[in-house]
Tab-separated table of C-alpha atoms in Angstrom:
chain	number	residue	atom	x	y	z
W	3	MET	CA	48.854	19.007	47.358
W	4	ILE	CA	46.356	17.227	49.569
W	5	GLY	CA	45.525	18.579	53.009
W	6	ILE	CA	43.562	17.267	55.970
W	7	GLY	CA	41.520	19.551	58.208
W	8	ILE	CA	40.489	18.039	61.537
W	9	THR	CA	37.716	19.525	63.659
W	10	TYR	CA	38.259	18.859	67.344
W	11	HIS	CA	35.945	19.284	70.323
W	12	ASN	CA	36.966	17.379	73.463
W	13	GLU	CA	37.701	14.067	71.693
W	14	GLY	CA	40.845	13.699	73.798
W	15	GLU	CA	42.721	10.418	73.307
W	16	MET	CA	40.745	9.669	70.156
W	17	LEU	CA	42.549	12.558	68.452
W	18	TYR	CA	45.835	10.804	69.203
W	19	GLU	CA	44.578	7.651	67.456
W	20	CYS	CA	43.372	9.752	64.521
W	21	LEU	CA	46.743	11.477	64.132
W	22	ARG	CA	48.653	8.220	64.436
W	23	SER	CA	46.672	6.906	61.463
W	24	ILE	CA	47.709	9.996	59.478
W	25	GLU	CA	51.312	9.569	60.576
W	26	ARG	CA	51.307	5.965	59.299
W	27	GLN	CA	50.397	6.890	55.720
W	28	THR	CA	52.538	5.183	53.098
W	29	ILE	CA	53.096	8.650	51.595
W	30	PRO	CA	53.235	11.572	54.081
W	31	VAL	CA	50.264	13.951	53.977
W	32	ASP	CA	51.179	17.406	52.654
W	33	GLU	CA	49.267	19.558	55.143
W	34	ILE	CA	47.493	18.974	58.478
W	35	ILE	CA	45.467	21.588	60.358
W	36	ILE	CA	43.444	21.075	63.538
W	37	TYR	CA	40.611	23.450	64.364
W	38	ASP	CA	39.936	23.304	68.110
W	39	ASP	CA	36.303	24.361	68.482
W	40	ALA	CA	36.683	25.971	71.933
W	41	SER	CA	37.324	22.695	73.758
W	42	GLU	CA	37.659	22.292	77.505
W	43	ILE	CA	40.257	19.575	76.850
W	44	PRO	CA	43.065	21.183	74.771
W	45	CYS	CA	43.986	19.293	71.613
W	46	GLN	CA	47.701	20.029	72.164
W	47	ASN	CA	47.771	17.312	74.832
W	48	PHE	CA	47.055	14.578	72.281
W	49	ILE	CA	49.422	15.260	69.394
W	50	PRO	CA	52.126	12.634	68.770
W	51	HIS	CA	55.596	14.032	69.390
W	52	THR	CA	56.683	13.115	65.863
W	53	LEU	CA	53.919	15.273	64.346
W	54	LYS	CA	54.197	18.405	66.495
W	55	ASN	CA	56.221	20.291	63.887
W	56	ARG	CA	53.939	19.254	61.018
W	57	ILE	CA	50.585	20.318	62.438
W	58	ARG	CA	49.077	23.777	62.574
W	59	ILE	CA	46.518	24.391	65.320
W	60	ILE	CA	43.759	27.007	65.240
W	61	VAL	CA	41.840	27.549	68.484
W	62	GLY	CA	38.367	29.063	68.220
W	63	ASP	CA	37.164	31.648	70.726
W	64	LYS	CA	33.750	30.021	71.056
W	65	ASN	CA	32.100	26.774	70.053
W	66	LEU	CA	30.754	27.138	66.500
W	67	GLY	CA	29.556	23.610	65.776
W	68	GLN	CA	30.980	21.166	63.251
W	69	GLY	CA	29.794	22.898	60.095
W	70	ALA	CA	31.291	26.293	60.905
W	71	ALA	CA	34.446	24.625	62.229
W	72	ARG	CA	34.862	22.767	58.932
W	73	ASN	CA	34.420	25.993	56.989
W	74	ALA	CA	37.132	27.591	59.119
W	75	VAL	CA	39.613	24.768	58.658
W	76	VAL	CA	38.987	24.648	54.884
W	77	SER	CA	39.701	28.376	54.652
W	78	ALA	CA	42.976	27.820	56.479
W	79	LEU	CA	44.119	24.934	54.252
W	80	SER	CA	46.203	25.917	51.225
W	81	SER	CA	46.136	22.529	49.461
W	82	ASP	CA	44.429	21.974	46.107
W	83	TYR	CA	42.449	19.042	47.527
W	84	ILE	CA	41.118	18.932	51.056
W	85	ARG	CA	39.578	16.425	53.411
W	86	THR	CA	37.720	17.570	56.508
W	87	GLN	CA	37.172	14.975	59.186
W	88	ASP	CA	36.213	14.544	62.810
W	89	ALA	CA	38.971	14.089	65.370
W	90	ASP	CA	37.923	10.527	66.172
W	91	ASP	CA	38.080	9.063	62.650
W	92	ILE	CA	40.885	6.809	61.452
W	93	LEU	CA	42.473	6.562	57.997
W	94	MET	CA	43.733	3.392	56.363
W	95	PRO	CA	47.531	3.487	55.737
W	96	ASP	CA	47.167	3.777	51.943
W	97	TRP	CA	44.503	6.519	52.008
W	98	HIS	CA	46.825	9.309	50.838
W	99	GLU	CA	48.551	7.147	48.232
W	100	ILE	CA	45.216	6.228	46.630
W	101	ILE	CA	43.859	9.793	46.749
W	102	ILE	CA	46.993	11.115	45.035
W	103	LYS	CA	46.348	8.793	42.080
W	104	CYS	CA	42.763	10.066	41.825
W	105	THR	CA	43.813	13.706	41.574
W	106	LYS	CA	46.114	13.300	38.571
W	107	ASP	CA	45.228	14.421	35.033
W	108	GLY	CA	42.976	17.278	36.060
W	109	GLY	CA	41.220	15.350	38.782
W	110	PRO	CA	37.581	15.367	39.916
W	111	ASP	CA	35.691	17.908	42.006
W	112	LEU	CA	34.821	15.297	44.579
W	113	ILE	CA	36.345	11.980	45.649
W	114	LEU	CA	34.094	9.627	47.597
W	115	HIS	CA	35.435	6.487	49.196
W	116	GLU	CA	33.817	3.843	51.328
W	117	TYR	CA	34.184	3.837	55.090
W	118	ASP	CA	33.382	1.339	57.815
W	119	PHE	CA	31.549	2.192	61.022
W	120	PHE	CA	33.731	1.599	64.042
W	121	SER	CA	32.760	1.426	67.722
W	122	GLY	CA	36.272	2.047	69.005
W	123	HIS	CA	36.758	-1.661	69.569
W	124	LYS	CA	35.482	-3.291	66.408
W	125	VAL	CA	33.982	-2.625	62.985
W	126	PHE	CA	30.221	-3.152	63.176
W	127	MET	CA	29.186	-2.083	59.663
W	128	ARG	CA	31.286	-2.420	56.526
W	129	SER	CA	30.920	-0.163	53.476
W	130	ALA	CA	28.508	2.075	55.384
W	131	ALA	CA	28.282	4.695	52.612
W	132	ARG	CA	26.903	2.019	50.236
W	133	LEU	CA	28.610	3.702	47.289
W	134	ILE	CA	28.366	0.510	45.273
W	135	GLN	CA	24.652	1.312	44.917
W	136	ILE	CA	25.235	4.654	43.227
W	137	ASP	CA	24.821	3.222	39.719
W	138	ARG	CA	21.256	2.188	40.566
W	139	PHE	CA	20.201	5.816	40.745
W	140	LEU	CA	19.434	8.246	37.969
W	141	ASP	CA	22.145	10.639	39.064
W	142	PHE	CA	24.137	11.840	42.047
W	143	ARG	CA	21.256	13.977	43.317
W	144	GLU	CA	18.978	10.982	43.658
W	145	PHE	CA	21.710	9.063	45.477
W	146	CYS	CA	22.094	11.958	47.932
W	147	LEU	CA	18.365	12.040	48.579
W	148	SER	CA	18.412	8.365	49.445
W	149	HIS	CA	21.739	8.006	51.242
W	150	GLY	CA	22.956	9.991	54.210
W	151	PHE	CA	26.659	9.400	53.584
W	152	VAL	CA	29.146	11.441	55.603
W	153	PRO	CA	30.341	14.334	53.429
W	154	SER	CA	33.031	15.249	55.947
W	155	GLY	CA	34.828	12.052	54.944
W	156	ALA	CA	34.995	13.069	51.286
W	157	VAL	CA	37.881	14.756	49.490
W	158	TYR	CA	37.040	18.012	47.714
W	159	ARG	CA	38.805	20.143	45.204
W	160	LYS	CA	39.101	23.271	47.319
W	161	GLU	CA	37.714	25.478	44.556
W	162	PHE	CA	34.649	23.244	44.335
W	163	PHE	CA	34.114	23.372	48.091
W	164	LYS	CA	34.213	27.165	47.922
W	165	LYS	CA	31.670	27.052	45.084
W	166	THR	CA	29.211	25.187	47.319
W	167	GLY	CA	29.286	28.005	49.847
W	168	GLY	CA	30.334	25.614	52.599
W	169	TYR	CA	28.292	24.449	55.547
W	170	LEU	CA	25.410	26.528	56.851
W	171	ALA	CA	25.233	27.594	60.480
W	172	ARG	CA	24.170	25.086	63.096
W	173	SER	CA	21.459	27.534	64.152
W	174	GLU	CA	19.825	26.930	60.750
W	175	TYR	CA	20.311	23.146	60.640
W	176	PRO	CA	20.886	21.793	64.160
W	177	TYR	CA	22.794	18.512	63.970
W	178	SER	CA	22.015	17.987	60.286
W	179	GLU	CA	24.482	20.333	58.586
W	180	ASP	CA	25.934	17.294	56.816
W	181	PHE	CA	22.690	16.308	55.115
W	182	GLU	CA	21.844	19.828	53.962
W	183	PHE	CA	25.377	20.316	52.669
W	184	HIS	CA	25.578	17.128	50.629
W	185	LEU	CA	22.076	17.691	49.238
W	186	ARG	CA	23.036	21.212	48.144
W	187	MET	CA	26.396	19.996	46.851
W	188	SER	CA	24.685	17.405	44.646
W	189	THR	CA	22.797	20.120	42.747
W	190	LEU	CA	26.102	21.480	41.378
W	191	TYR	CA	26.734	18.297	39.343
W	192	PRO	CA	30.292	17.714	40.565
W	193	LYS	CA	32.715	15.554	38.630
W	194	ILE	CA	33.036	12.553	40.946
W	195	ASN	CA	35.528	9.749	41.486
W	196	ILE	CA	34.154	6.762	43.421
W	197	ILE	CA	36.388	4.387	45.406
W	198	ASN	CA	34.514	1.327	46.630
W	199	ASP	CA	37.231	0.272	49.063
W	200	ALA	CA	36.882	1.431	52.678
W	201	LEU	CA	39.718	3.888	53.280
W	202	SER	CA	38.643	5.090	56.716
W	203	LEU	CA	36.888	4.128	59.919
W	204	GLN	CA	34.086	6.460	60.967
W	205	ARG	CA	33.722	6.207	64.703
W	206	ARG	CA	30.165	6.030	66.039
W	207	ARG	CA	29.849	7.050	69.681
W	208	ARG	CA	26.774	6.996	71.895
W	209	GLN	CA	27.939	10.159	73.634
W	210	SER	CA	28.224	12.131	70.387
W	211	SER	CA	25.625	14.823	69.684
W	212	SER	CA	24.018	12.996	66.772
W	213	PHE	CA	23.260	10.024	69.009
W	214	ALA	CA	21.560	12.032	71.765
W	215	GLU	CA	18.125	10.408	71.919
W	216	ASP	CA	15.873	13.470	72.008
W	217	THR	CA	17.955	15.432	69.521
W	218	TYR	CA	18.293	12.550	67.089
W	219	HIS	CA	14.576	11.893	66.950
W	220	SER	CA	13.389	15.485	66.722
W	221	GLU	CA	15.797	18.188	65.579
W	222	VAL	CA	17.639	16.037	63.062
W	223	TYR	CA	14.528	14.833	61.276
W	224	LEU	CA	12.783	18.190	61.344
W	225	THR	CA	15.772	19.905	59.778
W	226	THR	CA	15.967	17.127	57.197
W	227	CYS	CA	12.500	18.216	56.088
W	228	LYS	CA	13.659	21.823	56.142
W	229	ALA	CA	16.569	20.939	53.839
W	230	PHE	CA	14.214	19.271	51.362
W	231	GLU	CA	11.952	22.288	51.268
W	232	ALA	CA	14.886	24.690	50.931
W	233	HIS	CA	16.061	22.943	47.756
W	234	LYS	CA	12.723	22.008	46.216
W	235	GLU	CA	13.106	24.535	43.386
W	236	THR	CA	16.328	22.823	42.323
W	237	LEU	CA	15.151	19.245	42.813
W	238	LEU	CA	11.438	19.331	42.038
W	239	PRO	CA	9.490	18.168	40.107
W	240	TYR	CA	12.018	15.430	39.436
W	241	TYR	CA	12.049	14.076	42.973
W	242	GLU	CA	8.512	14.299	44.342
W	243	GLU	CA	8.519	10.601	45.161
W	244	TRP	CA	11.768	10.816	47.109
W	245	TYR	CA	10.510	13.791	49.091
W	246	ALA	CA	7.218	12.101	49.852
W	247	TRP	CA	8.800	8.907	51.159
W	248	LYS	CA	11.373	10.783	53.196
W	249	PHE	CA	8.555	12.716	54.840
W	250	VAL	CA	6.775	9.420	55.560
W	251	HIS	CA	9.916	8.134	57.261
W	252	VAL	CA	10.231	11.307	59.329
W	253	ALA	CA	6.554	11.154	60.288
W	254	GLN	CA	6.898	7.507	61.318
W	255	THR	CA	9.868	8.379	63.504
W	256	PHE	CA	7.931	11.123	65.273
W	257	TYR	CA	4.908	8.873	65.678
W	258	SER	CA	6.914	6.026	67.196
W	259	ASN	CA	8.356	8.511	69.722
W	260	GLY	CA	4.934	9.756	70.801
W	261	LYS	CA	5.073	13.078	68.929
W	262	ILE	CA	1.632	12.634	67.382
W	263	HIS	CA	0.878	16.243	66.425
W	264	GLU	CA	4.235	16.722	64.680
W	265	SER	CA	3.858	13.361	62.968
W	266	GLU	CA	0.447	14.254	61.548
W	267	LYS	CA	1.692	17.563	60.113
W	268	ILE	CA	4.693	15.927	58.453
W	269	PHE	CA	2.657	13.028	57.073
W	270	GLN	CA	0.246	15.521	55.516
W	271	LYS	CA	3.221	17.106	53.732
W	272	ALA	CA	3.956	13.715	52.170
W	273	VAL	CA	0.347	13.313	51.049
W	274	ASP	CA	0.200	16.832	49.590
W	275	LEU	CA	3.512	16.457	47.816
W	276	GLY	CA	2.978	12.987	46.413
W	277	GLY	CA	-0.632	13.410	45.335
W	278	GLU	CA	-2.073	10.521	43.359
W	279	THR	CA	1.373	9.023	42.864
W	280	PHE	CA	1.749	8.747	46.629
W	281	TRP	CA	-1.465	6.785	47.072
W	282	ARG	CA	-0.873	4.666	43.995
W	283	LEU	CA	2.415	3.512	45.501
W	284	ALA	CA	1.067	3.181	49.040
W	285	GLY	CA	-1.970	1.198	47.925
W	286	GLU	CA	-5.725	1.686	47.925
W	287	SER	CA	-6.151	0.001	51.313
W	288	SER	CA	-3.794	2.547	52.857
W	289	ARG	CA	-5.770	5.404	51.331
W	290	LYS	CA	-9.014	3.925	52.651
W	291	THR	CA	-7.612	3.498	56.159
W	292	PHE	CA	-6.308	7.066	56.126
W	293	LEU	CA	-9.581	8.601	54.914
W	294	GLU	CA	-11.838	6.570	57.202
W	295	LYS	CA	-9.775	6.304	60.386
W	296	GLY	CA	-6.994	8.874	60.119
W	297	PHE	CA	-3.242	8.738	59.913
W	298	GLN	CA	-2.758	7.192	63.380
W	299	ALA	CA	-4.674	4.092	62.348
W	300	LEU	CA	-2.638	3.925	59.148
W	301	PHE	CA	0.668	4.205	60.997
W	302	LEU	CA	-0.365	1.697	63.623
W	303	SER	CA	-1.313	-0.856	60.993
W	304	HIS	CA	1.965	-0.462	59.168
W	305	MET	CA	4.014	-0.578	62.359
W	306	GLN	CA	2.321	-3.886	63.151
W	307	GLN	CA	3.022	-5.157	59.633
W	308	PHE	CA	6.629	-4.010	59.903
W	309	SER	CA	7.186	-5.908	63.153
W	310	GLN	CA	5.834	-9.072	61.506
W	311	ASN	CA	7.450	-8.756	58.070
W	312	PRO	CA	9.882	-5.821	57.665
W	313	LYS	CA	10.931	-6.589	54.083
W	314	GLN	CA	7.380	-6.913	52.750
W	315	THR	CA	6.359	-3.634	54.403
W	316	LEU	CA	9.373	-1.821	52.994
W	317	ASP	CA	8.690	-3.167	49.511
W	318	ARG	CA	5.048	-2.145	49.658
W	319	PHE	CA	5.755	1.383	50.806
W	320	ARG	CA	8.746	1.768	48.484
W	321	ILE	CA	10.868	2.879	51.447
W	322	ARG	CA	14.590	2.312	50.942
W	323	PRO	CA	15.934	0.229	53.866
W	324	GLY	CA	18.707	2.751	54.476
W	325	LEU	CA	16.134	5.400	55.346
W	326	LEU	CA	15.069	3.317	58.321
W	327	GLY	CA	18.574	2.374	59.372
W	328	ILE	CA	18.213	-1.180	57.984
W	329	HIS	CA	21.050	-2.511	55.857
């Protein structure tokens, strides 16, 4: 059996579109549960009449955040394989049919498929998870360090999901529960099935929490660093370079938003972690600028270079384009 757990918080009409995409599956989905995370707009108002008898609804007493809501809906699902998703995402009609084929003969722990980013009106980025690149990496852990794919769009063997321990509380990882979860999940070496076809549309909305300007540029990136440090015993020393460059990216983001003090502290983490390897990759001129004029001069010079020639700057600093939102 394959079940879908939907986390809902005031998505309104978008839930109706989501459920219609589930209703249109070429093979009916075995189990559907909606977890209403204490919404002001009840989810019951947006369920297609033809699905009312097939959907179980759980209403939370208070807003828990997406991670805790996903844990709750997974616990409620009885299926062998489960997909958790947001209430505004849309499945392709053959999603369930393809997933069924993947789960035969023992099946994997984790099924990853491509998804397209969707504005609500049009697709603006195809194959956003960039799963086709996974073979370029040493293993799944390295891919997870580099790529912030959406783990809520994956399909998990329920027993494997339970083994991960689920999502941590939003109070620990504000707005970045996804990244911490998929980083931690990667350390368990799951048996994975990759589908390079886009089987869903992940809706990207400006009014969603992850797009809130101040939150996106501060809490998200800070807790990304926290996730790295929390798992360093599992991932280091194998991934010093990845950590160092991620910290550089975070520091650059803070710097460009005027958070100079925070940027300096985070950049120093990159320097300390990367050591000689860091400066060898960054270049002797960068080291000289840093030692003589400080990190602000270094960042300013590279921001100027980036505006003139983004690709050359990325190549020099060994920063993966995806880390800067460039595809």
